[in-house]
Each structure stands twice: as C-alpha cells, then as structure tokens.
C-alpha cells in the first residue's frame, strides 16, 4: 500500500494530461493531474466529484487533536456514505512532514480521497484560498452553489455528527432551532434519567439517590476522567470548594439550604476500575459507569475537553457552561453561579484591581507583566502558573503572551547587595 501511494505521489507531477476545468477541477487539479488518490492507491477522476457535496479536510498525523477528530469524522463519513451513497466525499489535504507520515496517517485512519502528498502547490493554494489558520479544519462545499463555503465543519461534526448532513444553511437552521427548543424544554429529569434508570449513585449505604429528589437544587455536572491530567489538578480544588459551599449554606441556616447544592460526576473513564478510583475520591454523586446518559450529556452540552463543570439552576435550565472558570476565579463565592452573582463579583474584582500594580515582575517568568482586563487586551486564558482557566483581570507578557491570574503572581524578591 505505502509503495503504491509513494509511486503515485512521486509520479503525479510527471503526467502531461490537460485537465478540463470544472468547479472542483479548478480547486484540486493541476495542468498535469486530473485525479485524486484513494486509500487503495487507485486514481479517482476529479470530474467524478461534480455533483457531490465535498468536505476538504486539512489535517496532520503529528497533531493529537487531528487524530482524535479523524476517528470521529471517519465514523460520520461511513454513516453518511451508507445512507447517501455517492452524494458525499471528503478530500484530505495533508500538513504532514514527510511521505511516510502521510502514508501511515492516510492508510491507518482515512477511507476518503486525498491530494497527492507531492503536490505542494495545490495544498498551499487550498490553505490560502480558505484561509486555514489551524488544524483540524473541515471546509464544506455544495455542488450547486459556487458561493457556499462552510468553514466550521469540525464544530458541526463535533456538535451534530451525521445529523449535520447535508450541511446546508437550511439544515443548520433546523438543527439550531431543534437545539433551542430542546434546551427550552430542559429539565433535570430529562437530562439525568432514561428508561432503565431514575437514580444516581451515592457513597452512602443506600447507594442510589432518586433524581426526582434533586429537583429544585442547583446542580453541577462535572465531566471528568481518571486518565485526564488537568482533572487531577482541578478535582481536589473542586472538592474543597464544594465542601466550603455546603458549609457556608449550613451556617446561613436557611432551613437546611445546604442541601440545595449538589454535584454529579459524568465520567468518561475507560473502564469501571478507573471510574471507581475517581468516584471514591469525590464527596458527591455520579451517573453509573457505562450508562448511555454520560455520552448523551457530553454531546448535548458539546463538551470538547475535560474537566468541565456545567451548572444547572433549580429549574433544571443551564445557568453556565463555565463553572470551572468561575470556581478558579471566585472559589466558593461563585455560588450560585448565576449571571447576577457573576456581575456582582466582577464589580468587586474591578474595585480590587484598582489596588494592583500596572506592571509586575513574576518569579515564574523572565519578562515584565502588564495588568490587563477583559476589556483592554485580556480575555479567557489558561494561567501559565497554575494551568487553570482564567477570565477577566490577569497579568500578561506583551512580548510572548505569557499570562497568569493576578493571585498567582509571585513578586521577584530584590536581593540587596551587601
């Protein structure tokens, strides 16, 4: 197989065929090549794409996120092909570093077509034409509309999977409306129960807690896993904050209001042993390992990475998808995570920022850091000191983009000379 692909890649630029130009030929063909290659080594005429919806897939073997998305895209591609047959095709545009990497990646993962690896000019032209800034990137073209270019194919596949097909504006509007209606009808029971289960797991002797008993409470859905390194850092912090929120509510003595907050572990662990290892450390509840609801929730909330903390209000509606960031910023004061509460905390942070130095030397970085806010150059970031999410005020290196929470700055101690 590799020898076949290598031969095609090496000889494609030597062909002298004059290509008849149509919509897809103008994108993928050259004066010397009127075909694409398949995983079997076959040459597929570009003219055969004329009536098809085409996805242009920019990817590379060396980038882990590409490998992860390619597996998902392969599943979606096969489902579409089974249902729609010849109406859809994907073309791989490689950013691999050498022919062996291209062949290994293409043969191992991809059932679709590809631009020959040796055709650097076509690959550069496609990257430039579609303004590709990062990979993976999936561009969708429609055969009967020369003006239609859909750039966010990766997001649509993650979000809707095979349901996104045929990727038209009408279909996407339909999906958005369905999603909006679904979220408007969202309740805790609909989210957390299914035909086979109406409970979540607890550590107590009873082991099972009816989901119905959680209705009316503020709920955190904690998406995490034993294998996730960032989770190992964030989970202990979340445990501490969880206990502080419970204690704070108990001290307020509002008729047992401490019971009005709960967290539920939504696992993406590889096996039950990993699940048990994670859940044993957690003081909250969990969806049973292997339950289909975990995957449903991951898709429903469009979870791209973990750990993620989704907050649901007492009415079962989504309060925020940024629970992790709010915990990092405001700790237990973030409760109940509502927009009104966040606005109060943002005002407090703005007041506190008035007392911060505009420039700071941080012992963890070699350059001077500048105080920035979300409104003057800051924004969502990952703190380079504690590796946790941040938002709003931060100290940022203008030279290299290094950024830390204001609370993570460790001032350089000036040593006086004797």
mmCIF file of C-alpha atoms in Angstrom:
data_model
loop_
_atom_site.group_PDB
_atom_site.id
_atom_site.type_symbol
_atom_site.label_atom_id
_atom_site.label_comp_id
_atom_site.label_asym_id
_atom_site.label_seq_id
_atom_site.Cartn_x
_atom_site.Cartn_y
_atom_site.Cartn_z
ATOM 1 C CA UNK A 1 0.000 0.000 0.000
ATOM 2 C CA UNK A 2 2.675 2.513 1.034
ATOM 3 C CA UNK A 3 4.661 1.668 -2.102
ATOM 4 C CA UNK A 4 1.559 2.287 -4.226
ATOM 5 C CA UNK A 5 0.908 5.663 -2.630
ATOM 6 C CA UNK A 6 4.574 6.575 -2.825
ATOM 7 C CA UNK A 7 4.623 5.753 -6.519
ATOM 8 C CA UNK A 8 1.538 7.864 -7.184
ATOM 9 C CA UNK A 9 2.868 10.786 -5.160
ATOM 10 C CA UNK A 10 6.191 10.695 -6.966
ATOM 11 C CA UNK A 11 4.807 10.379 -10.487
ATOM 12 C CA UNK A 12 1.776 12.669 -10.294
ATOM 13 C CA UNK A 13 3.744 15.766 -11.272
ATOM 14 C CA UNK A 14 5.180 13.975 -14.314
ATOM 15 C CA UNK A 15 1.801 13.412 -16.022
ATOM 16 C CA UNK A 16 1.009 15.575 -19.049
ATOM 17 C CA UNK A 17 -2.786 15.293 -19.116
ATOM 18 C CA UNK A 18 -4.531 18.570 -19.881
ATOM 19 C CA UNK A 19 -7.313 18.889 -17.349
ATOM 20 C CA UNK A 20 -10.799 20.042 -18.275
ATOM 21 C CA UNK A 21 -11.754 22.604 -15.637
ATOM 22 C CA UNK A 22 -14.993 22.472 -13.676
ATOM 23 C CA UNK A 23 -15.743 23.704 -10.156
ATOM 24 C CA UNK A 24 -13.769 21.012 -8.337
ATOM 25 C CA UNK A 25 -11.088 20.688 -11.022
ATOM 26 C CA UNK A 26 -10.202 24.329 -10.529
ATOM 27 C CA UNK A 27 -9.566 23.583 -6.847
ATOM 28 C CA UNK A 28 -7.941 20.160 -6.856
ATOM 29 C CA UNK A 29 -6.430 19.561 -10.298
ATOM 30 C CA UNK A 30 -3.289 20.821 -11.996
ATOM 31 C CA UNK A 31 -2.285 21.004 -15.643
ATOM 32 C CA UNK A 32 -0.606 17.628 -15.134
ATOM 33 C CA UNK A 33 -3.023 15.837 -12.790
ATOM 34 C CA UNK A 34 -6.763 15.265 -13.162
ATOM 35 C CA UNK A 35 -7.168 12.759 -10.343
ATOM 36 C CA UNK A 36 -7.083 12.292 -6.577
ATOM 37 C CA UNK A 37 -5.741 9.232 -4.786
ATOM 38 C CA UNK A 38 -7.721 6.732 -2.718
ATOM 39 C CA UNK A 39 -6.509 4.643 0.259
ATOM 40 C CA UNK A 40 -6.212 1.632 -2.081
ATOM 41 C CA UNK A 41 -3.815 3.515 -4.336
ATOM 42 C CA UNK A 42 -6.395 3.986 -7.091
ATOM 43 C CA UNK A 43 -6.620 7.198 -9.097
ATOM 44 C CA UNK A 44 -10.091 8.764 -8.879
ATOM 45 C CA UNK A 45 -11.005 11.317 -11.539
ATOM 46 C CA UNK A 46 -11.793 14.736 -10.091
ATOM 47 C CA UNK A 47 -14.584 15.039 -12.625
ATOM 48 C CA UNK A 48 -16.450 12.323 -10.670
ATOM 49 C CA UNK A 49 -16.947 14.814 -7.806
ATOM 50 C CA UNK A 50 -19.000 17.174 -9.952
ATOM 51 C CA UNK A 51 -22.414 16.512 -8.339
ATOM 52 C CA UNK A 52 -21.199 15.766 -4.798
ATOM 53 C CA UNK A 53 -21.053 17.645 -1.519
ATOM 54 C CA UNK A 54 -17.322 17.852 -0.793
ATOM 55 C CA UNK A 55 -15.516 18.265 2.504
ATOM 56 C CA UNK A 56 -11.917 19.498 2.321
ATOM 57 C CA UNK A 57 -10.123 18.127 5.365
ATOM 58 C CA UNK A 58 -6.924 19.884 6.494
ATOM 59 C CA UNK A 59 -5.126 17.656 8.990
ATOM 60 C CA UNK A 60 -1.795 16.123 10.029
ATOM 61 C CA UNK A 61 -0.535 12.975 11.689
ATOM 62 C CA UNK A 62 1.689 14.844 14.178
ATOM 63 C CA UNK A 63 -1.159 16.704 15.916
ATOM 64 C CA UNK A 64 -3.073 14.601 18.514
ATOM 65 C CA UNK A 65 -6.265 16.663 18.151
ATOM 66 C CA UNK A 66 -6.297 15.807 14.442
ATOM 67 C CA UNK A 67 -6.010 12.100 15.169
ATOM 68 C CA UNK A 68 -8.873 12.302 17.659
ATOM 69 C CA UNK A 69 -11.144 14.211 15.287
ATOM 70 C CA UNK A 70 -10.253 11.983 12.329
ATOM 71 C CA UNK A 71 -11.619 8.944 14.172
ATOM 72 C CA UNK A 72 -14.914 10.752 14.758
ATOM 73 C CA UNK A 73 -15.041 12.061 11.190
ATOM 74 C CA UNK A 74 -14.447 8.543 9.856
ATOM 75 C CA UNK A 75 -17.486 7.237 11.749
ATOM 76 C CA UNK A 76 -19.656 10.098 10.457
ATOM 77 C CA UNK A 77 -18.337 9.678 6.893
ATOM 78 C CA UNK A 78 -19.178 5.973 6.845
ATOM 79 C CA UNK A 79 -22.681 6.621 8.181
ATOM 80 C CA UNK A 80 -23.323 9.270 5.529
ATOM 81 C CA UNK A 81 -21.979 7.029 2.758
ATOM 82 C CA UNK A 82 -24.206 4.156 3.886
ATOM 83 C CA UNK A 83 -27.239 6.435 3.812
ATOM 84 C CA UNK A 84 -26.494 8.753 0.898
ATOM 85 C CA UNK A 85 -24.124 6.685 -1.232
ATOM 86 C CA UNK A 86 -22.251 8.739 -3.806
ATOM 87 C CA UNK A 87 -23.556 12.168 -2.822
ATOM 88 C CA UNK A 88 -20.738 12.991 -0.370
ATOM 89 C CA UNK A 89 -16.953 12.895 -0.424
ATOM 90 C CA UNK A 90 -14.021 14.144 1.676
ATOM 91 C CA UNK A 91 -10.609 15.148 0.367
ATOM 92 C CA UNK A 92 -7.583 15.067 2.680
ATOM 93 C CA UNK A 93 -5.133 17.971 2.434
ATOM 94 C CA UNK A 94 -2.066 16.914 4.384
ATOM 95 C CA UNK A 95 0.168 19.030 6.600
ATOM 96 C CA UNK A 96 2.372 16.025 7.388
ATOM 97 C CA UNK A 97 6.121 16.481 7.475
ATOM 98 C CA UNK A 98 7.125 13.634 5.167
ATOM 99 C CA UNK A 99 5.684 10.977 2.860
ATOM 100 C CA UNK A 100 5.926 8.159 5.427
ATOM 101 C CA UNK A 101 3.910 10.153 7.956
ATOM 102 C CA UNK A 102 1.328 10.935 5.260
ATOM 103 C CA UNK A 103 1.041 7.303 4.199
ATOM 104 C CA UNK A 104 0.795 5.977 7.758
ATOM 105 C CA UNK A 105 -1.878 8.504 8.699
ATOM 106 C CA UNK A 106 -3.864 8.096 5.498
ATOM 107 C CA UNK A 107 -3.775 4.292 5.430
ATOM 108 C CA UNK A 108 -4.499 3.877 9.151
ATOM 109 C CA UNK A 109 -7.454 6.228 9.510
ATOM 110 C CA UNK A 110 -8.943 7.569 6.304
ATOM 111 C CA UNK A 111 -11.448 5.942 3.918
ATOM 112 C CA UNK A 112 -11.746 9.023 1.661
ATOM 113 C CA UNK A 113 -9.691 10.684 -1.093
ATOM 114 C CA UNK A 114 -6.550 12.805 -0.855
ATOM 115 C CA UNK A 115 -4.403 15.340 -2.680
ATOM 116 C CA UNK A 116 -1.104 13.577 -3.542
ATOM 117 C CA UNK A 117 1.469 14.422 -0.880
ATOM 118 C CA UNK A 118 3.962 15.640 -3.504
ATOM 119 C CA UNK A 119 1.592 18.326 -4.798
ATOM 120 C CA UNK A 120 2.745 21.133 -2.521
ATOM 121 C CA UNK A 121 1.400 23.912 -4.732
ATOM 122 C CA UNK A 122 -2.209 22.682 -4.635
ATOM 123 C CA UNK A 123 -2.045 22.205 -0.870
ATOM 124 C CA UNK A 124 -0.643 25.708 -0.374
ATOM 125 C CA UNK A 125 -3.275 27.185 -2.703
ATOM 126 C CA UNK A 126 -6.117 25.476 -0.792
ATOM 127 C CA UNK A 127 -4.765 26.648 2.564
ATOM 128 C CA UNK A 128 -4.560 30.198 1.231
ATOM 129 C CA UNK A 129 -7.928 30.192 -0.554
ATOM 130 C CA UNK A 130 -9.844 29.013 2.516
ATOM 131 C CA UNK A 131 -7.721 30.991 4.987
ATOM 132 C CA UNK A 132 -6.883 27.925 7.090
ATOM 133 C CA UNK A 133 -5.337 29.131 10.353
ATOM 134 C CA UNK A 134 -5.314 25.892 12.326
ATOM 135 C CA UNK A 135 -5.966 22.171 12.080
ATOM 136 C CA UNK A 136 -8.076 20.120 12.109
ATOM 137 C CA UNK A 137 -10.157 22.165 9.683
ATOM 138 C CA UNK A 138 -13.086 20.907 7.599
ATOM 139 C CA UNK A 139 -14.411 23.083 4.760
ATOM 140 C CA UNK A 140 -17.732 22.053 3.182
ATOM 141 C CA UNK A 141 -18.663 22.911 -0.429
ATOM 142 C CA UNK A 142 -22.014 22.416 -2.153
ATOM 143 C CA UNK A 143 -22.038 21.267 -5.827
ATOM 144 C CA UNK A 144 -24.816 23.585 -6.971
ATOM 145 C CA UNK A 145 -23.781 26.772 -5.162
ATOM 146 C CA UNK A 146 -20.463 28.399 -6.049
ATOM 147 C CA UNK A 147 -20.863 30.962 -3.253
ATOM 148 C CA UNK A 148 -21.427 28.453 -0.431
ATOM 149 C CA UNK A 149 -18.354 27.837 1.736
ATOM 150 C CA UNK A 150 -18.901 26.414 5.209
ATOM 151 C CA UNK A 151 -15.765 26.849 7.333
ATOM 152 C CA UNK A 152 -16.825 25.360 10.674
ATOM 153 C CA UNK A 153 -17.225 21.726 9.619
ATOM 154 C CA UNK A 154 -15.181 20.488 12.590
ATOM 155 C CA UNK A 155 -17.502 22.183 15.070
ATOM 156 C CA UNK A 156 -20.587 20.854 13.275
ATOM 157 C CA UNK A 157 -19.295 17.280 13.298
ATOM 158 C CA UNK A 158 -18.455 17.525 16.996
ATOM 159 C CA UNK A 159 -21.823 19.080 17.742
ATOM 160 C CA UNK A 160 -24.239 17.207 15.495
ATOM 161 C CA UNK A 161 -22.377 14.290 13.931
ATOM 162 C CA UNK A 162 -24.175 12.694 10.995
ATOM 163 C CA UNK A 163 -27.242 14.849 11.665
ATOM 164 C CA UNK A 164 -25.412 17.870 10.196
ATOM 165 C CA UNK A 165 -25.636 16.367 6.691
ATOM 166 C CA UNK A 166 -26.215 17.772 4.043
ATOM 167 C CA UNK A 167 -24.572 20.821 5.679
ATOM 168 C CA UNK A 168 -26.891 23.343 4.003
ATOM 169 C CA UNK A 169 -27.955 26.594 5.659
ATOM 170 C CA UNK A 170 -31.487 25.231 5.849
ATOM 171 C CA UNK A 171 -30.341 22.102 7.680
ATOM 172 C CA UNK A 172 -28.161 24.076 10.091
ATOM 173 C CA UNK A 173 -31.020 26.471 10.878
ATOM 174 C CA UNK A 174 -33.234 23.461 11.521
ATOM 175 C CA UNK A 175 -30.686 21.945 13.905
ATOM 176 C CA UNK A 176 -30.236 25.235 15.766
ATOM 177 C CA UNK A 177 -33.994 25.567 16.218
ATOM 178 C CA UNK A 178 -34.239 21.977 17.434
ATOM 179 C CA UNK A 179 -31.393 22.608 19.869
ATOM 180 C CA UNK A 180 -33.006 25.802 21.125
ATOM 181 C CA UNK A 181 -36.347 24.074 21.678
ATOM 182 C CA UNK A 182 -34.639 21.161 23.432
ATOM 183 C CA UNK A 183 -32.821 23.485 25.839
ATOM 184 C CA UNK A 184 -36.017 25.432 26.499
ATOM 185 C CA UNK A 185 -37.751 22.175 27.474
ATOM 186 C CA UNK A 186 -34.731 21.043 29.512
ATOM 187 C CA UNK A 187 -35.413 19.596 32.963
ATOM 188 C CA UNK A 188 -33.255 17.681 35.403
ATOM 189 C CA UNK A 189 -35.316 14.518 34.945
ATOM 190 C CA UNK A 190 -34.979 14.648 31.149
ATOM 191 C CA UNK A 191 -31.227 15.173 31.407
ATOM 192 C CA UNK A 192 -30.324 12.588 34.029
ATOM 193 C CA UNK A 193 -32.800 9.714 33.684
ATOM 194 C CA UNK A 194 -33.571 7.166 30.998
ATOM 195 C CA UNK A 195 -35.923 4.215 30.550
ATOM 196 C CA UNK A 196 -33.665 1.936 32.618
ATOM 197 C CA UNK A 197 -32.548 4.276 35.403
ATOM 198 C CA UNK A 198 -34.122 7.029 37.513
ATOM 199 C CA UNK A 199 -31.342 7.416 40.099
ATOM 200 C CA UNK A 200 -27.712 8.485 40.530
ATOM 201 C CA UNK A 201 -25.058 6.826 42.664
ATOM 202 C CA UNK A 202 -24.043 7.933 46.159
ATOM 203 C CA UNK A 203 -21.387 6.834 48.631
ATOM 204 C CA UNK A 204 -23.938 6.173 51.371
ATOM 205 C CA UNK A 205 -25.286 2.758 52.334
ATOM 206 C CA UNK A 206 -28.367 3.235 50.156
ATOM 207 C CA UNK A 207 -26.078 3.825 47.157
ATOM 208 C CA UNK A 208 -28.936 5.134 44.985
ATOM 209 C CA UNK A 209 -30.407 8.639 45.104
ATOM 210 C CA UNK A 210 -33.597 9.288 43.072
ATOM 211 C CA UNK A 211 -33.079 12.059 40.524
ATOM 212 C CA UNK A 212 -36.502 13.373 41.497
ATOM 213 C CA UNK A 213 -35.092 14.230 44.953
ATOM 214 C CA UNK A 214 -32.609 16.623 43.306
ATOM 215 C CA UNK A 215 -35.245 18.702 41.513
ATOM 216 C CA UNK A 216 -35.202 22.311 42.761
ATOM 217 C CA UNK A 217 -31.482 22.284 43.602
ATOM 218 C CA UNK A 218 -28.505 23.951 41.941
ATOM 219 C CA UNK A 219 -26.642 21.101 40.252
ATOM 220 C CA UNK A 220 -23.113 20.915 38.897
ATOM 221 C CA UNK A 221 -22.451 18.332 36.177
ATOM 222 C CA UNK A 222 -18.767 17.502 36.460
ATOM 223 C CA UNK A 223 -17.318 15.982 33.273
ATOM 224 C CA UNK A 224 -14.024 14.377 34.161
ATOM 225 C CA UNK A 225 -11.973 11.162 33.997
ATOM 226 C CA UNK A 226 -9.208 9.356 35.832
ATOM 227 C CA UNK A 227 -6.917 9.488 32.775
ATOM 228 C CA UNK A 228 -7.187 13.286 32.416
ATOM 229 C CA UNK A 229 -4.151 15.098 33.855
ATOM 230 C CA UNK A 230 -5.891 18.511 34.223
ATOM 231 C CA UNK A 231 -8.662 16.730 36.153
ATOM 232 C CA UNK A 232 -6.124 15.521 38.719
ATOM 233 C CA UNK A 233 -5.316 19.170 39.398
ATOM 234 C CA UNK A 234 -8.829 20.583 39.325
ATOM 235 C CA UNK A 235 -10.757 17.851 41.184
ATOM 236 C CA UNK A 236 -9.087 18.474 44.597
ATOM 237 C CA UNK A 237 -9.824 22.189 44.226
ATOM 238 C CA UNK A 238 -13.454 21.467 43.326
ATOM 239 C CA UNK A 239 -13.788 19.113 46.317
ATOM 240 C CA UNK A 240 -12.537 21.844 48.628
ATOM 241 C CA UNK A 241 -14.886 24.463 47.131
ATOM 242 C CA UNK A 242 -17.823 22.036 47.216
ATOM 243 C CA UNK A 243 -17.335 21.472 50.934
ATOM 244 C CA UNK A 244 -16.956 25.209 51.591
ATOM 245 C CA UNK A 245 -20.183 25.987 49.717
ATOM 246 C CA UNK A 246 -22.018 23.316 51.725
ATOM 247 C CA UNK A 247 -20.569 24.658 54.967
ATOM 248 C CA UNK A 248 -21.398 28.253 54.033
ATOM 249 C CA UNK A 249 -25.014 27.361 53.270
ATOM 250 C CA UNK A 250 -25.287 25.424 56.526
ATOM 251 C CA UNK A 251 -24.012 28.405 58.529
ATOM 252 C CA UNK A 252 -26.647 30.600 56.924
ATOM 253 C CA UNK A 253 -29.166 28.205 58.481
ATOM 254 C CA UNK A 254 -31.854 28.705 55.857
ATOM 255 C CA UNK A 255 -33.892 25.614 56.741
ATOM 256 C CA UNK A 256 -31.318 23.163 55.521
ATOM 257 C CA UNK A 257 -30.392 25.162 52.417
ATOM 258 C CA UNK A 258 -27.035 23.395 52.388
ATOM 259 C CA UNK A 259 -28.894 20.577 50.647
ATOM 260 C CA UNK A 260 -29.730 22.903 47.746
ATOM 261 C CA UNK A 261 -26.383 22.341 46.024
ATOM 262 C CA UNK A 262 -25.052 19.112 44.576
ATOM 263 C CA UNK A 263 -22.504 17.902 42.034
ATOM 264 C CA UNK A 264 -22.867 14.844 39.807
ATOM 265 C CA UNK A 265 -19.864 13.118 38.247
ATOM 266 C CA UNK A 266 -20.262 12.451 34.498
ATOM 267 C CA UNK A 267 -17.481 10.016 33.714
ATOM 268 C CA UNK A 268 -15.517 9.460 30.531
ATOM 269 C CA UNK A 269 -13.333 6.838 32.212
ATOM 270 C CA UNK A 270 -12.049 3.945 30.090
ATOM 271 C CA UNK A 271 -13.194 1.204 32.457
ATOM 272 C CA UNK A 272 -15.011 0.625 35.728
ATOM 273 C CA UNK A 273 -11.776 0.382 37.706
ATOM 274 C CA UNK A 274 -10.840 3.918 36.639
ATOM 275 C CA UNK A 275 -14.367 5.098 37.427
ATOM 276 C CA UNK A 276 -14.255 3.617 40.925
ATOM 277 C CA UNK A 277 -10.838 5.139 41.533
ATOM 278 C CA UNK A 278 -12.119 8.599 40.568
ATOM 279 C CA UNK A 279 -15.500 8.430 42.268
ATOM 280 C CA UNK A 280 -14.060 7.130 45.552
ATOM 281 C CA UNK A 281 -12.225 10.455 45.993
ATOM 282 C CA UNK A 282 -15.336 12.542 45.296
ATOM 283 C CA UNK A 283 -17.835 13.530 48.003
ATOM 284 C CA UNK A 284 -20.723 13.972 45.546
ATOM 285 C CA UNK A 285 -22.972 11.812 43.337
ATOM 286 C CA UNK A 286 -22.349 10.091 39.995
ATOM 287 C CA UNK A 287 -24.045 8.666 36.939
ATOM 288 C CA UNK A 288 -23.288 4.914 36.869
ATOM 289 C CA UNK A 289 -20.305 3.872 34.760
ATOM 290 C CA UNK A 290 -21.214 2.833 31.231
ATOM 291 C CA UNK A 291 -24.654 4.448 31.345
ATOM 292 C CA UNK A 292 -25.625 5.919 27.964
ATOM 293 C CA UNK A 293 -26.641 9.189 29.655
ATOM 294 C CA UNK A 294 -22.972 10.148 30.081
ATOM 295 C CA UNK A 295 -22.404 10.130 26.315
ATOM 296 C CA UNK A 296 -25.740 11.847 25.715
ATOM 297 C CA UNK A 297 -24.814 14.651 28.123
ATOM 298 C CA UNK A 298 -21.353 15.037 26.563
ATOM 299 C CA UNK A 299 -22.936 15.532 23.149
ATOM 300 C CA UNK A 300 -25.843 17.638 24.438
ATOM 301 C CA UNK A 301 -23.565 20.160 26.148
ATOM 302 C CA UNK A 302 -20.982 19.984 23.328
ATOM 303 C CA UNK A 303 -18.153 19.033 25.704
ATOM 304 C CA UNK A 304 -14.847 19.476 23.842
ATOM 305 C CA UNK A 305 -12.443 18.983 26.728
ATOM 306 C CA UNK A 306 -12.343 17.976 30.365
ATOM 307 C CA UNK A 307 -12.570 18.807 33.156
ATOM 308 C CA UNK A 308 -15.740 20.805 32.519
ATOM 309 C CA UNK A 309 -18.315 21.944 35.075
ATOM 310 C CA UNK A 310 -21.832 22.711 33.807
ATOM 311 C CA UNK A 311 -24.133 24.468 36.290
ATOM 312 C CA UNK A 312 -27.916 23.853 36.248
ATOM 313 C CA UNK A 313 -30.310 26.092 38.123
ATOM 314 C CA UNK A 314 -33.153 24.954 40.427
ATOM 315 C CA UNK A 315 -35.465 24.915 37.381
ATOM 316 C CA UNK A 316 -33.194 22.448 35.565
ATOM 317 C CA UNK A 317 -32.091 25.016 32.963
ATOM 318 C CA UNK A 318 -28.438 25.700 32.179
ATOM 319 C CA UNK A 319 -27.009 28.571 34.235
ATOM 320 C CA UNK A 320 -23.477 28.465 32.803
ATOM 321 C CA UNK A 321 -21.070 26.170 30.990
ATOM 322 C CA UNK A 322 -18.132 27.992 32.594
ATOM 323 C CA UNK A 323 -18.359 26.569 36.098
ATOM 324 C CA UNK A 324 -14.697 25.558 36.120
ATOM 325 C CA UNK A 325 -13.564 29.067 35.235
ATOM 326 C CA UNK A 326 -15.867 30.618 37.852
ATOM 327 C CA UNK A 327 -14.507 28.250 40.524
ATOM 328 C CA UNK A 328 -10.955 29.261 39.595
ATOM 329 C CA UNK A 329 -11.818 32.959 39.697
ATOM 330 C CA UNK A 330 -14.147 33.277 42.653
ATOM 331 C CA UNK A 331 -13.929 29.945 44.518
ATOM 332 C CA UNK A 332 -16.892 29.386 46.892
ATOM 333 C CA UNK A 333 -18.112 32.953 46.347
ATOM 334 C CA UNK A 334 -19.181 31.931 42.823
ATOM 335 C CA UNK A 335 -22.241 30.089 44.177
ATOM 336 C CA UNK A 336 -24.985 30.055 42.853
ATOM 337 C CA UNK A 337 -23.122 30.857 39.604
ATOM 338 C CA UNK A 338 -25.930 32.999 38.185
ATOM 339 C CA UNK A 339 -25.381 35.937 35.854
ATOM 340 C CA UNK A 340 -26.476 38.334 38.597
ATOM 341 C CA UNK A 341 -23.963 36.818 41.019
ATOM 342 C CA UNK A 342 -21.156 36.974 38.475
ATOM 343 C CA UNK A 343 -21.849 40.645 37.776
ATOM 344 C CA UNK A 344 -21.503 41.422 41.487
ATOM 345 C CA UNK A 345 -18.218 39.521 41.649
ATOM 346 C CA UNK A 346 -16.918 41.221 38.503
ATOM 347 C CA UNK A 347 -17.567 44.632 40.064
ATOM 348 C CA UNK A 348 -15.744 43.550 43.209
ATOM 349 C CA UNK A 349 -12.816 42.333 41.118
ATOM 350 C CA UNK A 350 -12.736 45.645 39.221
ATOM 351 C CA UNK A 351 -12.540 47.503 42.536
ATOM 352 C CA UNK A 352 -9.775 45.233 43.814
ATOM 353 C CA UNK A 353 -7.862 45.688 40.551
ATOM 354 C CA UNK A 354 -7.553 49.419 41.288
ATOM 355 C CA UNK A 355 -5.106 48.498 44.046
ATOM 356 C CA UNK A 356 -2.982 46.243 41.821
ATOM 357 C CA UNK A 357 0.259 47.392 40.240
ATOM 358 C CA UNK A 358 0.005 48.110 36.499
ATOM 359 C CA UNK A 359 3.290 46.250 35.932
ATOM 360 C CA UNK A 360 4.674 43.302 37.851
ATOM 361 C CA UNK A 361 7.759 41.107 37.841
ATOM 362 C CA UNK A 362 6.790 37.477 38.373
ATOM 363 C CA UNK A 363 9.359 34.957 39.573
ATOM 364 C CA UNK A 364 7.972 32.391 37.146
ATOM 365 C CA UNK A 365 8.698 34.455 34.033
ATOM 366 C CA UNK A 366 11.614 36.383 32.577
ATOM 367 C CA UNK A 367 9.719 39.422 31.237
ATOM 368 C CA UNK A 368 7.761 42.168 32.955
ATOM 369 C CA UNK A 369 3.998 41.518 33.040
ATOM 370 C CA UNK A 370 1.272 44.065 32.311
ATOM 371 C CA UNK A 371 -2.083 44.154 34.100
ATOM 372 C CA UNK A 372 -4.900 43.640 31.572
ATOM 373 C CA UNK A 373 -8.658 43.184 31.813
ATOM 374 C CA UNK A 374 -11.153 41.546 29.503
ATOM 375 C CA UNK A 375 -11.882 44.971 28.067
ATOM 376 C CA UNK A 376 -8.304 46.082 27.351
ATOM 377 C CA UNK A 377 -6.486 43.157 25.828
ATOM 378 C CA UNK A 378 -7.325 40.321 28.195
ATOM 379 C CA UNK A 379 -9.916 37.560 27.823
ATOM 380 C CA UNK A 380 -10.331 33.840 28.529
ATOM 381 C CA UNK A 381 -6.936 32.240 29.172
ATOM 382 C CA UNK A 382 -5.101 29.346 30.799
ATOM 383 C CA UNK A 383 -2.908 30.509 33.634
ATOM 384 C CA UNK A 384 0.722 29.645 32.860
ATOM 385 C CA UNK A 385 1.437 29.255 36.577
ATOM 386 C CA UNK A 386 -1.390 27.033 37.860
ATOM 387 C CA UNK A 387 -2.577 25.666 34.461
ATOM 388 C CA UNK A 388 -6.182 26.550 35.264
ATOM 389 C CA UNK A 389 -8.697 28.628 33.345
ATOM 390 C CA UNK A 390 -8.968 32.341 33.882
ATOM 391 C CA UNK A 391 -11.128 35.241 32.771
ATOM 392 C CA UNK A 392 -11.089 38.978 33.301
ATOM 393 C CA UNK A 393 -8.104 40.559 35.036
ATOM 394 C CA UNK A 394 -4.699 38.980 34.511
ATOM 395 C CA UNK A 395 -1.006 39.777 34.247
ATOM 396 C CA UNK A 396 0.144 39.315 30.667
ATOM 397 C CA UNK A 397 3.504 39.380 28.930
ATOM 398 C CA UNK A 398 3.147 41.656 25.906
ATOM 399 C CA UNK A 399 6.265 40.114 24.333
ATOM 400 C CA UNK A 400 5.323 36.422 24.372
ATOM 401 C CA UNK A 401 1.724 36.069 25.567
ATOM 402 C CA UNK A 402 2.551 34.505 28.950
ATOM 403 C CA UNK A 403 -0.471 35.083 31.219
ATOM 404 C CA UNK A 404 -1.259 34.409 34.886
ATOM 405 C CA UNK A 405 -4.071 35.002 37.355
ATOM 406 C CA UNK A 406 -3.468 38.112 39.456
ATOM 407 C CA UNK A 407 -3.480 35.868 42.535
ATOM 408 C CA UNK A 408 -0.792 33.617 41.023
ATOM 409 C CA UNK A 409 1.824 36.350 40.668
ATOM 410 C CA UNK A 410 4.869 35.733 42.875
ATOM 411 C CA UNK A 411 6.773 39.049 43.010
ATOM 412 C CA UNK A 412 10.501 38.879 42.448
ATOM 413 C CA UNK A 413 12.330 39.398 45.695
ATOM 414 C CA UNK A 414 15.026 42.013 45.254
ATOM 415 C CA UNK A 415 18.233 40.912 46.945
ATOM 416 C CA UNK A 416 20.181 43.852 48.261
ATOM 417 C CA UNK A 417 23.931 43.810 47.788
ATOM 418 C CA UNK A 418 25.982 43.750 50.977
#
